[in-house]
Short mmCIF file of C-alpha atoms in Angstrom, two decimals:
data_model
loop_
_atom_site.label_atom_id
_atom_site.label_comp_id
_atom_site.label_asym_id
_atom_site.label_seq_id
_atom_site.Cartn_x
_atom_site.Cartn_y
_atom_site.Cartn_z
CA UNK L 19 28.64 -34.95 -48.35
CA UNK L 20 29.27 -33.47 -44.86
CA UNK L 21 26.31 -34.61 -42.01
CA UNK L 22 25.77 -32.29 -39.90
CA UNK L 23 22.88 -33.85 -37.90
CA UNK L 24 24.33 -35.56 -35.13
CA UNK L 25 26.99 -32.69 -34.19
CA UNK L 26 27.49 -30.21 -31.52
CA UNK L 27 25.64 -27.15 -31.18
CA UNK L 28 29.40 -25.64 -30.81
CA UNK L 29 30.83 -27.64 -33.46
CA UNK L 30 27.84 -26.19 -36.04
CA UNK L 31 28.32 -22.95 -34.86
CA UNK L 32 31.96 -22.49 -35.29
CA UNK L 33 31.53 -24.03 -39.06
CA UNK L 34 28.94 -21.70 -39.65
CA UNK L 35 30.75 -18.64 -38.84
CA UNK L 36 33.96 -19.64 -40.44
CA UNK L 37 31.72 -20.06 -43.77
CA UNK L 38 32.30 -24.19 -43.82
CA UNK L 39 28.81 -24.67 -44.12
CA UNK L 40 25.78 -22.70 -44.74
CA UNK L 41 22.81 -22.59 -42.40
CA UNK L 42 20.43 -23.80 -44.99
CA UNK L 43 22.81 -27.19 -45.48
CA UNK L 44 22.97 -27.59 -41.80
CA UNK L 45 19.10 -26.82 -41.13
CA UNK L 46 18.57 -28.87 -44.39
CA UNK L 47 20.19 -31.66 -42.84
CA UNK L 48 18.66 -31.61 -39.74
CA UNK L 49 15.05 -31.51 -41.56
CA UNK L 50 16.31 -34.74 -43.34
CA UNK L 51 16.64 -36.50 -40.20
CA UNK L 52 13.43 -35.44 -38.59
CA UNK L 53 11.98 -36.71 -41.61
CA UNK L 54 13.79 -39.63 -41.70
CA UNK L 55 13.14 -40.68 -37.73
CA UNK L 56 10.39 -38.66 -36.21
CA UNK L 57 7.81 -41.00 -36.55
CA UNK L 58 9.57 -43.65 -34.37
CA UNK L 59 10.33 -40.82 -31.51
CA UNK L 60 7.34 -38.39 -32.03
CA UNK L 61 9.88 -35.67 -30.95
CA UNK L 62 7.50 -33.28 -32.99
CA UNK L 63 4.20 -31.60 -33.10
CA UNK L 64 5.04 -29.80 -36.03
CA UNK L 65 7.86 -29.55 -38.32
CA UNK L 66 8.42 -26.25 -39.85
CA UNK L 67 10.38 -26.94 -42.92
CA UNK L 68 9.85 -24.16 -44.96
CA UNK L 69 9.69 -21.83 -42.30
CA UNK L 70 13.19 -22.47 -41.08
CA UNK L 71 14.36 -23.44 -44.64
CA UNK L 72 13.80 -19.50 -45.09
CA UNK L 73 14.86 -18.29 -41.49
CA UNK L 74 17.95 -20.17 -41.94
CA UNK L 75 18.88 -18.34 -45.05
CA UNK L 76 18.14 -15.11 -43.36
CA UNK L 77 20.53 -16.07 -41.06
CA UNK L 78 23.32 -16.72 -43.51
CA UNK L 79 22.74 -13.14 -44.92
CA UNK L 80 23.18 -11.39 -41.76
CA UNK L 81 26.26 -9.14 -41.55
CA UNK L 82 27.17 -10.23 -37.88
CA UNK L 83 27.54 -13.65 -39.10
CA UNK L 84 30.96 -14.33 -37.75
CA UNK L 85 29.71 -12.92 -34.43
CA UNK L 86 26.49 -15.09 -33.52
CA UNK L 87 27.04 -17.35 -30.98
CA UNK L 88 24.87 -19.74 -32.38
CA UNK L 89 24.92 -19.60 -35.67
CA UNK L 90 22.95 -22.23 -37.72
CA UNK L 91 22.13 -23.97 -34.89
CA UNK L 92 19.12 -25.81 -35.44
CA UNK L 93 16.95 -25.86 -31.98
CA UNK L 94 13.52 -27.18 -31.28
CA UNK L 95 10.94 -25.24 -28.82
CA UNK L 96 8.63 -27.17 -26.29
CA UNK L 97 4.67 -26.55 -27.11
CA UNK L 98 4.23 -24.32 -24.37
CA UNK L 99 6.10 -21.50 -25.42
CA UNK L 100 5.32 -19.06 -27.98
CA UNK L 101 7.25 -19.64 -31.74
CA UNK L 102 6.02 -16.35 -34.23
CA UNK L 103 3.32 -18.11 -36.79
CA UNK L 104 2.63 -21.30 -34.78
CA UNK L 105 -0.19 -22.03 -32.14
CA UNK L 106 0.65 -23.06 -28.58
CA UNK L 107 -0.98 -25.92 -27.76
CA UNK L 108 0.45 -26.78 -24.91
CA UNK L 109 -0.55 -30.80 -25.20
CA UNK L 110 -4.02 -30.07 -24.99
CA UNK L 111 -7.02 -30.20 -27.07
CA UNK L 112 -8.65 -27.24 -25.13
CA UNK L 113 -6.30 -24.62 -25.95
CA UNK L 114 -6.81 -22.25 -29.11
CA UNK L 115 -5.04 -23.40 -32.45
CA UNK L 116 -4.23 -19.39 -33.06
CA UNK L 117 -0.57 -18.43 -33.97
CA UNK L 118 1.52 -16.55 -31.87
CA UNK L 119 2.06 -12.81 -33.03
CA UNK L 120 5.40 -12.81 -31.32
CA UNK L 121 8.20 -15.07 -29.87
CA UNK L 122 8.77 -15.79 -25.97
CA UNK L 123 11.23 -13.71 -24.74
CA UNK L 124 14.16 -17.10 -24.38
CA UNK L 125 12.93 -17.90 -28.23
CA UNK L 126 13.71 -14.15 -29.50
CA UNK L 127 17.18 -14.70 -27.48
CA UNK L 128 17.83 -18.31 -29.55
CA UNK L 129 16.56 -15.98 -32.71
CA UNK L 130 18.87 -13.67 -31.78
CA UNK L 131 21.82 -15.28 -31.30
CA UNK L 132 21.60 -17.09 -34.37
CA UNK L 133 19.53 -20.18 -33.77
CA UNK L 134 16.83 -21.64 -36.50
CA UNK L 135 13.49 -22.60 -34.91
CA UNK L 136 13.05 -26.19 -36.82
CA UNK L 137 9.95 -27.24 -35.08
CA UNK L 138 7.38 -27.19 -31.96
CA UNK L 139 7.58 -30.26 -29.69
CA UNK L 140 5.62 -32.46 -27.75
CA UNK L 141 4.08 -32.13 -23.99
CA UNK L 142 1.38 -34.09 -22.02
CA UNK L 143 -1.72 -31.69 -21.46
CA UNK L 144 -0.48 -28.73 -19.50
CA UNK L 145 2.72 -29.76 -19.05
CA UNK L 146 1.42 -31.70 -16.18
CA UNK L 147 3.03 -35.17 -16.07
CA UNK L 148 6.22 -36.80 -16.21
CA UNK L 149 5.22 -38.89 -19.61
CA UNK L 150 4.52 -37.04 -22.66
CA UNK L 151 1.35 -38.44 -24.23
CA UNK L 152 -2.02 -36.95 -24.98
CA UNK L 153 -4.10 -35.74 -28.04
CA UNK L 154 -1.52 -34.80 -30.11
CA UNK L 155 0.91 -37.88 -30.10
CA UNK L 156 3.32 -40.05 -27.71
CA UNK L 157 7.39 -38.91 -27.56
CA UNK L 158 9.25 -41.81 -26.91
CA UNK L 159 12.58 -42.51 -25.55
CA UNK L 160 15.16 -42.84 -28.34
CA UNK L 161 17.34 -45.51 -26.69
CA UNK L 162 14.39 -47.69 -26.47
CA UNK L 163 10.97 -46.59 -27.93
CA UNK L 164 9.02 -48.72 -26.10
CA UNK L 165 9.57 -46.42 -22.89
CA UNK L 166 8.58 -42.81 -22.39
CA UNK L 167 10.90 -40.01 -23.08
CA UNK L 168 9.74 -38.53 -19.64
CA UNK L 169 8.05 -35.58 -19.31
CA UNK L 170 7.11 -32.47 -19.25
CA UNK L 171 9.63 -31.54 -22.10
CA UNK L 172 9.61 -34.82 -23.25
CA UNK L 173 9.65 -33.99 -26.79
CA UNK L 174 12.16 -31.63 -26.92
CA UNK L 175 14.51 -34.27 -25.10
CA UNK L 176 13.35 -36.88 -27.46
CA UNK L 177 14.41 -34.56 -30.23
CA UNK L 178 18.12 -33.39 -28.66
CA UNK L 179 18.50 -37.67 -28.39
CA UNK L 180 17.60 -39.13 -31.42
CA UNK L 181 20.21 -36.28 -33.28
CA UNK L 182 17.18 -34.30 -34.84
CA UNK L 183 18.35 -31.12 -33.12
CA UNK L 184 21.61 -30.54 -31.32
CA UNK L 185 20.10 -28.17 -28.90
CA UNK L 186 15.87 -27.60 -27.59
CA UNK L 187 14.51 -24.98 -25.11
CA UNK L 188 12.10 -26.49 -22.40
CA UNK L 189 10.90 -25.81 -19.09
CA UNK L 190 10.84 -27.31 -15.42
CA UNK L 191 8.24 -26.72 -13.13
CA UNK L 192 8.79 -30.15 -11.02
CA UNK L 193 11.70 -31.70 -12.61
CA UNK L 194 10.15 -31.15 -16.23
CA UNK L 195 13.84 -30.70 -17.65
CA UNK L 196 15.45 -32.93 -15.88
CA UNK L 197 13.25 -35.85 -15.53
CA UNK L 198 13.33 -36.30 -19.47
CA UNK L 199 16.96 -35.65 -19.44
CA UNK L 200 17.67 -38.33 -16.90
CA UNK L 201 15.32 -40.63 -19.60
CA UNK L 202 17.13 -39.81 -22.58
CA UNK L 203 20.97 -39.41 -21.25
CA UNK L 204 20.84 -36.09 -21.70
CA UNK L 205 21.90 -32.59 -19.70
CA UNK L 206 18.73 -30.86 -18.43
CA UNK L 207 19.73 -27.49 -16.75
CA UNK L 208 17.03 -25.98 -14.87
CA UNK L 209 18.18 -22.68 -13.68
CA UNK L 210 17.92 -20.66 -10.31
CA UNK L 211 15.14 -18.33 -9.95
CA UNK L 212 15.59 -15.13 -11.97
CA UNK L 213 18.41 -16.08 -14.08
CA UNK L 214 16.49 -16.55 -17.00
CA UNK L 215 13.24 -15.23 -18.28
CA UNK L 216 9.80 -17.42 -17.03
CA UNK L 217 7.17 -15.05 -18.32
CA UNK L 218 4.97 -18.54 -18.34
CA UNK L 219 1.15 -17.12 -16.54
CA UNK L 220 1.40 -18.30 -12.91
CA UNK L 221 4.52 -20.44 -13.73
CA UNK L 222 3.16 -22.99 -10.90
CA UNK L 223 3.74 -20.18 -8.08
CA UNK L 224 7.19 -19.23 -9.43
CA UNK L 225 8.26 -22.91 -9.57
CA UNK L 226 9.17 -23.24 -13.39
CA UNK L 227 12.22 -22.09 -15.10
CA UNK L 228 13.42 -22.38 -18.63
CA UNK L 229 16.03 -23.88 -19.44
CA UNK L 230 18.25 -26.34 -21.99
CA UNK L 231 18.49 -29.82 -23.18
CA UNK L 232 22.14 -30.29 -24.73
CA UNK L 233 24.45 -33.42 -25.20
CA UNK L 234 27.33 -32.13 -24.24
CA UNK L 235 28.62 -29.19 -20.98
CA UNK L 236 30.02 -27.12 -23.75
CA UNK L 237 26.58 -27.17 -25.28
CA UNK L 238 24.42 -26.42 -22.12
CA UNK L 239 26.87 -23.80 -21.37
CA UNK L 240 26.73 -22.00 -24.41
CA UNK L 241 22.79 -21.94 -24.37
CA UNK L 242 21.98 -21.43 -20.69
CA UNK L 243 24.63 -18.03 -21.40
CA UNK L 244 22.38 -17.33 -24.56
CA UNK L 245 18.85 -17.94 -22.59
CA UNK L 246 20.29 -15.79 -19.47
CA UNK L 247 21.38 -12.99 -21.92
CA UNK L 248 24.75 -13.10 -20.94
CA UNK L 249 28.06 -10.98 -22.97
CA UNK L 250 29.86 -13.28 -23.86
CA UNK L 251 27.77 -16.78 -23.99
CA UNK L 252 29.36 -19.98 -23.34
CA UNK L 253 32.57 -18.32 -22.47
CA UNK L 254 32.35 -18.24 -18.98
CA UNK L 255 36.23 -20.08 -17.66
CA UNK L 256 36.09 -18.13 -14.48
CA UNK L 257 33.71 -20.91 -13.40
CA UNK L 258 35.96 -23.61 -13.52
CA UNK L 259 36.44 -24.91 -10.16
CA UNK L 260 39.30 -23.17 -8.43
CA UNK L 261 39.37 -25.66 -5.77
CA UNK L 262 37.95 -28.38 -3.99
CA UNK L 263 34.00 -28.06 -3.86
CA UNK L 264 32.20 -29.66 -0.88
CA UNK L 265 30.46 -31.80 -2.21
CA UNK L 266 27.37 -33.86 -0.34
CA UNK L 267 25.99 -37.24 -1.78
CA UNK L 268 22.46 -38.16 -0.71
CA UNK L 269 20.47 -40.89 -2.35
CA UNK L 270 17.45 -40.63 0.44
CA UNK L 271 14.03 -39.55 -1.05
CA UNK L 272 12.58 -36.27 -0.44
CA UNK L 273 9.27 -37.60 -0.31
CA UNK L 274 8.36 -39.94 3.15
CA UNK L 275 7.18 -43.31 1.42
CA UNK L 276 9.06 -43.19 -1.57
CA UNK L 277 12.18 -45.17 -2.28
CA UNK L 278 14.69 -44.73 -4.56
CA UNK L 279 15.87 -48.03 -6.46
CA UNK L 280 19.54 -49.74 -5.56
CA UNK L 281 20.75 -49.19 -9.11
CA UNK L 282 19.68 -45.49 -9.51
CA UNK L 283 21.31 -45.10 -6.12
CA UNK L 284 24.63 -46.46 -6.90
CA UNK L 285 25.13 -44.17 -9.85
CA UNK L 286 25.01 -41.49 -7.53
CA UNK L 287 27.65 -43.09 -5.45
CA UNK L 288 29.63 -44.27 -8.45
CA UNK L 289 29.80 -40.32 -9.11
CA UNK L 290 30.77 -39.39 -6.13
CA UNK L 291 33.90 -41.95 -6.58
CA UNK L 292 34.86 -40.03 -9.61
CA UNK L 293 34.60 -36.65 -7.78
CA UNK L 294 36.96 -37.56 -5.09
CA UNK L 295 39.41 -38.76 -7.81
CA UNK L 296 39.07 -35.26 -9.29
CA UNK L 297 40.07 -33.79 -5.91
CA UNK L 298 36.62 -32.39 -4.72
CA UNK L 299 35.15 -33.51 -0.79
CA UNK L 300 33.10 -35.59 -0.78
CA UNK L 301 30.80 -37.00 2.04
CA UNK L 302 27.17 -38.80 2.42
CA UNK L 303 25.06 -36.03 3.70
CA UNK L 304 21.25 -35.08 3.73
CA UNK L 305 19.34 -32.13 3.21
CA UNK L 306 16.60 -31.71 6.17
CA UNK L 307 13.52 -32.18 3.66
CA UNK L 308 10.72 -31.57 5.44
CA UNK L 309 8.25 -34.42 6.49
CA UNK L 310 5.30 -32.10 4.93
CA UNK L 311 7.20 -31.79 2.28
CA UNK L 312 4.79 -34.43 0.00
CA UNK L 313 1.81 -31.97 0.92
CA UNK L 314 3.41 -28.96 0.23
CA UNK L 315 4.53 -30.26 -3.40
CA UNK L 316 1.23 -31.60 -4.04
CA UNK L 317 -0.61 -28.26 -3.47
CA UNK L 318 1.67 -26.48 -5.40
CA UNK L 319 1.46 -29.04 -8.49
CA UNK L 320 -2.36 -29.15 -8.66
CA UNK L 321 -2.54 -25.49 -7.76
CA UNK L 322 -0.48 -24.32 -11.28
CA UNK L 323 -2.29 -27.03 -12.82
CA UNK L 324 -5.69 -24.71 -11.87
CA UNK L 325 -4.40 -21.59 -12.77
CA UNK L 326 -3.00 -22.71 -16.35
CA UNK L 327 -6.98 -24.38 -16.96
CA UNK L 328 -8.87 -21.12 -16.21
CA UNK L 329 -10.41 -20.24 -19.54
CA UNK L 330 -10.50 -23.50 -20.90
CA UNK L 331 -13.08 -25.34 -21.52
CA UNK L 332 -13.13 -28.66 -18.98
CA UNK L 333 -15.27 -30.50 -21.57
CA UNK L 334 -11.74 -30.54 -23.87
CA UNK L 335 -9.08 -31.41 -21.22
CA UNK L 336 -8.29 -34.89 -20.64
CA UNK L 337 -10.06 -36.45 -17.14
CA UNK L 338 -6.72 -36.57 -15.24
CA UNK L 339 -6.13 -33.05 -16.00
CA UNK L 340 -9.37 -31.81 -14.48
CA UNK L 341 -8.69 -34.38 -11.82
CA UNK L 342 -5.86 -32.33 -11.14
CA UNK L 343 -6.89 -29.03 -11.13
CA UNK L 344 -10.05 -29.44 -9.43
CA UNK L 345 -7.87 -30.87 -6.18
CA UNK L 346 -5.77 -27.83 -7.21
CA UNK L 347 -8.71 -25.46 -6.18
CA UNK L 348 -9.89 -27.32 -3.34
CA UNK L 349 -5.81 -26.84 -2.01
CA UNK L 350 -6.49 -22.94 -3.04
CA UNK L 351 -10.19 -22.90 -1.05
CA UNK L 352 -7.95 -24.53 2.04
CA UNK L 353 -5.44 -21.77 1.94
CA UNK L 354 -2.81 -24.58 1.37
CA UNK L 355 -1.07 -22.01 -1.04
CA UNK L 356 -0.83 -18.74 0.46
CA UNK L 357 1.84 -19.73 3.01
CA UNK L 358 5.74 -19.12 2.38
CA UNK L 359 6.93 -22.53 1.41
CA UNK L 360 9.49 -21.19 -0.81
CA UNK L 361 11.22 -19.29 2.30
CA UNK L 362 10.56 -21.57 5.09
CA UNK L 363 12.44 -24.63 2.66
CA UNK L 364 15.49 -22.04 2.19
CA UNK L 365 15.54 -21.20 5.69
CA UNK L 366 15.72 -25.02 6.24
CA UNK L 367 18.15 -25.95 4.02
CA UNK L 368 20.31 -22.69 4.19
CA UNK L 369 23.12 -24.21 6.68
CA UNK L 370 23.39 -27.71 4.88
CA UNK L 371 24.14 -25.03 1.59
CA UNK L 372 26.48 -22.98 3.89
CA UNK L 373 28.21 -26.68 4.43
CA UNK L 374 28.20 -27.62 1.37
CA UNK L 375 28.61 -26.38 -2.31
CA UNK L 376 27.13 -29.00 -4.27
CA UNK L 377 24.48 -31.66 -3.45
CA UNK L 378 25.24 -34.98 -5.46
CA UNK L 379 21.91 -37.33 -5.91
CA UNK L 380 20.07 -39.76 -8.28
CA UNK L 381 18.20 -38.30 -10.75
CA UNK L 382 15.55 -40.98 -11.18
CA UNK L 383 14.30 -43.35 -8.46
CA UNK L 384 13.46 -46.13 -10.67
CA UNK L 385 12.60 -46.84 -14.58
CA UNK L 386 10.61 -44.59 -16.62
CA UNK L 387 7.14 -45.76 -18.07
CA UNK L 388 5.73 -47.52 -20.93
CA UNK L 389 5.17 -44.83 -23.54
CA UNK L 390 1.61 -45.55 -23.80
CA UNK L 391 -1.59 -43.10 -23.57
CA UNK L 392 -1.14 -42.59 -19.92
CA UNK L 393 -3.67 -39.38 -20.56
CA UNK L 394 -6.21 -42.15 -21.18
CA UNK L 395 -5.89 -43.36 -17.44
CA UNK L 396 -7.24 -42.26 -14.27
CA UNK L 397 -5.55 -39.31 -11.82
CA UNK L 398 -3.88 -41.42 -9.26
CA UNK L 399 -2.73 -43.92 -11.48
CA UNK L 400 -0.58 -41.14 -13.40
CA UNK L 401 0.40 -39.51 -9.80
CA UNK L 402 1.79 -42.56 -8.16
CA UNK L 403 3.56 -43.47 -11.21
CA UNK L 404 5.48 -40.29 -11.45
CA UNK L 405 6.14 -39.93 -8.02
CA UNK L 406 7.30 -43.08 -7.80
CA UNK L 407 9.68 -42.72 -10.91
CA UNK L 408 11.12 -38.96 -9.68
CA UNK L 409 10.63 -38.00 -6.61
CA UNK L 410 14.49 -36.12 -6.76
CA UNK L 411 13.80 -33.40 -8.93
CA UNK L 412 11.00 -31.04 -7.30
CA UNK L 413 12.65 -29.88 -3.78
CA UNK L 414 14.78 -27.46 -6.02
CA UNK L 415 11.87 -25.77 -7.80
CA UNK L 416 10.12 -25.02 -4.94
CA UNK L 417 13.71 -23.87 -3.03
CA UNK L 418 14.71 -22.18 -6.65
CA UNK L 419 18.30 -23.38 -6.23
CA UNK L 420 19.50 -24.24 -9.45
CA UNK L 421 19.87 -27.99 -10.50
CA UNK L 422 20.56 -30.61 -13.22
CA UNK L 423 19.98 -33.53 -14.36
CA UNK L 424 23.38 -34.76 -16.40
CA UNK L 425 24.45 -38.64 -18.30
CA UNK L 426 26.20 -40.72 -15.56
CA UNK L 427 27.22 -44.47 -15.91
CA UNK L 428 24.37 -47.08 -17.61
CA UNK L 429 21.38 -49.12 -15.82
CA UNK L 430 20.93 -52.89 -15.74
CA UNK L 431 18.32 -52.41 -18.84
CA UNK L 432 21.16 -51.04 -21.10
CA UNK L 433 19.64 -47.48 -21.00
CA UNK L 434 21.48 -44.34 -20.04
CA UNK L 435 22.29 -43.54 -16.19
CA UNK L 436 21.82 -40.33 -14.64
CA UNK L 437 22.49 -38.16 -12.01
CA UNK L 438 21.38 -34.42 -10.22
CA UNK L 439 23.66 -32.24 -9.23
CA UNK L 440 21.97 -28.91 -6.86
CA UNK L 441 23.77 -26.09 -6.31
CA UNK L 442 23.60 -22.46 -4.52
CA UNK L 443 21.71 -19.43 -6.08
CA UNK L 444 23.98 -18.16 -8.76
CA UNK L 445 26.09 -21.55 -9.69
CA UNK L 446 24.93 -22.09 -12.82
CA UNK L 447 28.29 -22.63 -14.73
CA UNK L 448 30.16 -23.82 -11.56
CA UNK L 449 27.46 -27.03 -11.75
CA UNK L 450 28.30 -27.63 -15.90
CA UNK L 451 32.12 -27.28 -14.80
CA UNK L 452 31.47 -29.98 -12.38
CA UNK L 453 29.07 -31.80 -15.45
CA UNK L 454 32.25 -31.09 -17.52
CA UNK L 455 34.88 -32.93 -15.38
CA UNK L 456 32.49 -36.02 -14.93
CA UNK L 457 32.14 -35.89 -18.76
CA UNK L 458 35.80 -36.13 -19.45
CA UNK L 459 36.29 -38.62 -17.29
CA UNK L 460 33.61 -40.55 -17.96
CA UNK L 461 32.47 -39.81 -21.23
CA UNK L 462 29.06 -40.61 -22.51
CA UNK L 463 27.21 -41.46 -25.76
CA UNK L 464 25.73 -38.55 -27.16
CA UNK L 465 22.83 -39.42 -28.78
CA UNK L 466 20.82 -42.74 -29.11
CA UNK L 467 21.90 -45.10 -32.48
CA UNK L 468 19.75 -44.60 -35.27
CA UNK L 469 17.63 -47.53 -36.15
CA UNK L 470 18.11 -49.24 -39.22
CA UNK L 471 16.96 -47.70 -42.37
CA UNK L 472 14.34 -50.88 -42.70
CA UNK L 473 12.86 -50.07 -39.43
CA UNK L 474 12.62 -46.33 -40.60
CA UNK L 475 10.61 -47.31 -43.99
CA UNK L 476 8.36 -50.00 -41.80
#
């Protein structure tokens, strides 16, 4: 018997649609697996087998079959946006357990396009932190459970690397897509502002994005076109780099006081390497992060964190998270968040962009944490730990250039490498063509091994 978890989200699709497979195998599969490893990844907050048992047949039914551009596909949907007939619990205890009447806007596009909803995943409370942990369960990074899978969309990534699901939908407010993808050797594609739907309350002051988590460029490509409700998705070869890109490699911190580790640092100069082989310019060059930078980010952090707790009832959220958005107020009371941060940073960094096409950095500053119940801990023991661990990733959602986090190279611990590539407004696909030349050249494991079958029946 054909397996089908494991594959491409391009491979399934083409099978599908040329009536090699049916989407109820291929989602059937896929629930096998979930079943089968979830419970050493806690990908999942719920599994919805029968659901998308039934959706999946619906699927196979419909008459533009041959047409869907993700057909089959089984994808997985982080726990703060809306699935039709599940709550939203967004990692916390203090939100309602209600089911959604109707599916986020990116989720009806999946739907749309052919894609089979096959569960909700994990997120810390609020989507707040980089580990994913709280009241609902701890995701894990597949290549070594012991770690965390990163976070906010730590689930979903856990899911896309242990093979459960070939693509997942998540969402990147401070590096909440990357961060995890950088974990779990994974691409994590957080888009520029207004290429695809937020629709997410306050959406931390216009800071988050949603985006994909996918194994492969073909696969990001193909979604991001999906999620951005483009013609022809995935199918986009006028981005192939026509020439040389100027390309600048920077492994300096944004944030004053933070450092960035030696071996995180040489993957992004190990990338570079490759880059010049593939005929691009490359030179060691800096944006002009501002000094206030760490204050700025702050604000804004604490400040969404605020705005997504109104409502809720502080007795329920976890002491961290009202930590966090009771400094979040206090930034509001000081007027730290009514000044134009977004354009003063573009107007800063807009001749280093006219210099340069692409910005080359680590993804991660240093290893990712225990998975453990880091919502069980105090405030500044969770903030020093993730600003420590990615202090790369949130310059861009606060600018709104689009960025990524993409598989690069190994670390001394045996665990996948990664790095970020930043690009202008608009150069989406011209980043996953550069993603797709460092893949061929240096290709990547997919997905994490599967454990043995004893460990899975321990």
């Amino acid at each position: 018997m054909t397996k089908w978890a494991g594959r491409t989200a391009t491979e399934i699709a083409e099978a599908v649609r040329q009536k090699v497979v049916t989407p109820r195998e291929v989602v059937a599969d896929h629930l096998a697996a979930i079943a089968a490893r979830n419970g050493r990844v806690g990908a999942f907050r719920v599994v919805r087998a029968t659901a998308a048992l039934a959706e999946a047949d619906a699927v196979g039914a419909r008459a533009d079959l041959s047409r869907l551009p993700l057909a089959g596909v089984p994808v997985a949907v982080k726990d703060n946006l809306p699935v039709r007939g599940e709550s939203t619990r967004n990692g916390s205890a203090a939100t309602p357990a209600t089911a959604a009447a109707e599916d986020h806007v990116t989720v009806a596009r999946l739907r749309a396009a052919g894609a089979v909803v096959v569960g909700v995943t994990h997120v810390p409370e609020l989507c707040v932190f980089g580990t994913t942990d709280g009241v609902h369960g701890i995701a894990r990074n597949p290549w070594d459970p012991s770690r965390t899978a990163g976070g906010s969309s730590g689930g979903s990534a856990a899911a896309v690397a242990a093979g459960l699901v070939p693509l997942a939908l998540g969402n990147d407010g401070m590096g909440s897509l990357r961060i995890p993808a950088a974990h779990c050797g994974l691409i994590g594609l957080k888009p520029g502002t207004g290429r695809v739907p937020s629709d997410l309350g306050g959406a931390w002051f216009g800071m988050s994005e949603n985006g994909p988590l996918a194994t492969t460029a073909a696969d990001a490509r193909l979604m991001f076109s999906v999620l951005a409700g483009e013609t022809r998705p995935g199918a986009d070869e006028s981005a192939d780099p026509p020439r040389a890109l100027r390309v600048a490699v920077s492994t300096r911190s944004p944030i004053a006081g933070v450092r960035v580790g030696r071996a995180y640092a040489s993957l992004a100069r190990q990338a570079a390497r490759v880059l010049v082989e593939a005929g691009h310019r490359v030179s060691a060059a800096h944006p002009p992060y501002p000094l206030t930078f760490g204050t700025v980010i702050l604000a804004r952090w604490t400040g969404g964190t605020a705005q997504d707790a109104e409502g809720l009832d502080p007795r329920l959220l976890t002491p961290r998270t009202r930590r966090h958005a009771a400094i979040g107020r206090a930034a509001g009371r000081l007027g730290m968040l009514r000044a134009d941060h977004r354009g003063a940073l573009n107007r800063r960094l807009a001749p280093f962009f006219e210099e340069y096409d692409v910005l080359l950095t680590p993804a991660l500053a240093r290893r990712g944490p225990a998975a453990d119940a880091w919502h069980e801990r105090g405030w500044l023991a969770n903030v020093l730990v993730n600003t420590a661990c990615s202090p790369m990733t949130p310059p861009w959602n606060l600018s709104g250039h689009p960025a990524l986090a993409m598989p690069f190279g190994s670390l001394p611990t045996g665990l996948p490498g990664s790095v970020q590539l930043v690009g202008r407004p608009g150069s989406e696909h011209q980043l996953l063509s550069v993603v797709s030349q460092l893949e061929q050249a240096r290709p990547w494991k997919r997905t994490a091994p599967a454990p043995p079958v004893r460990a899975v029946l321990d």
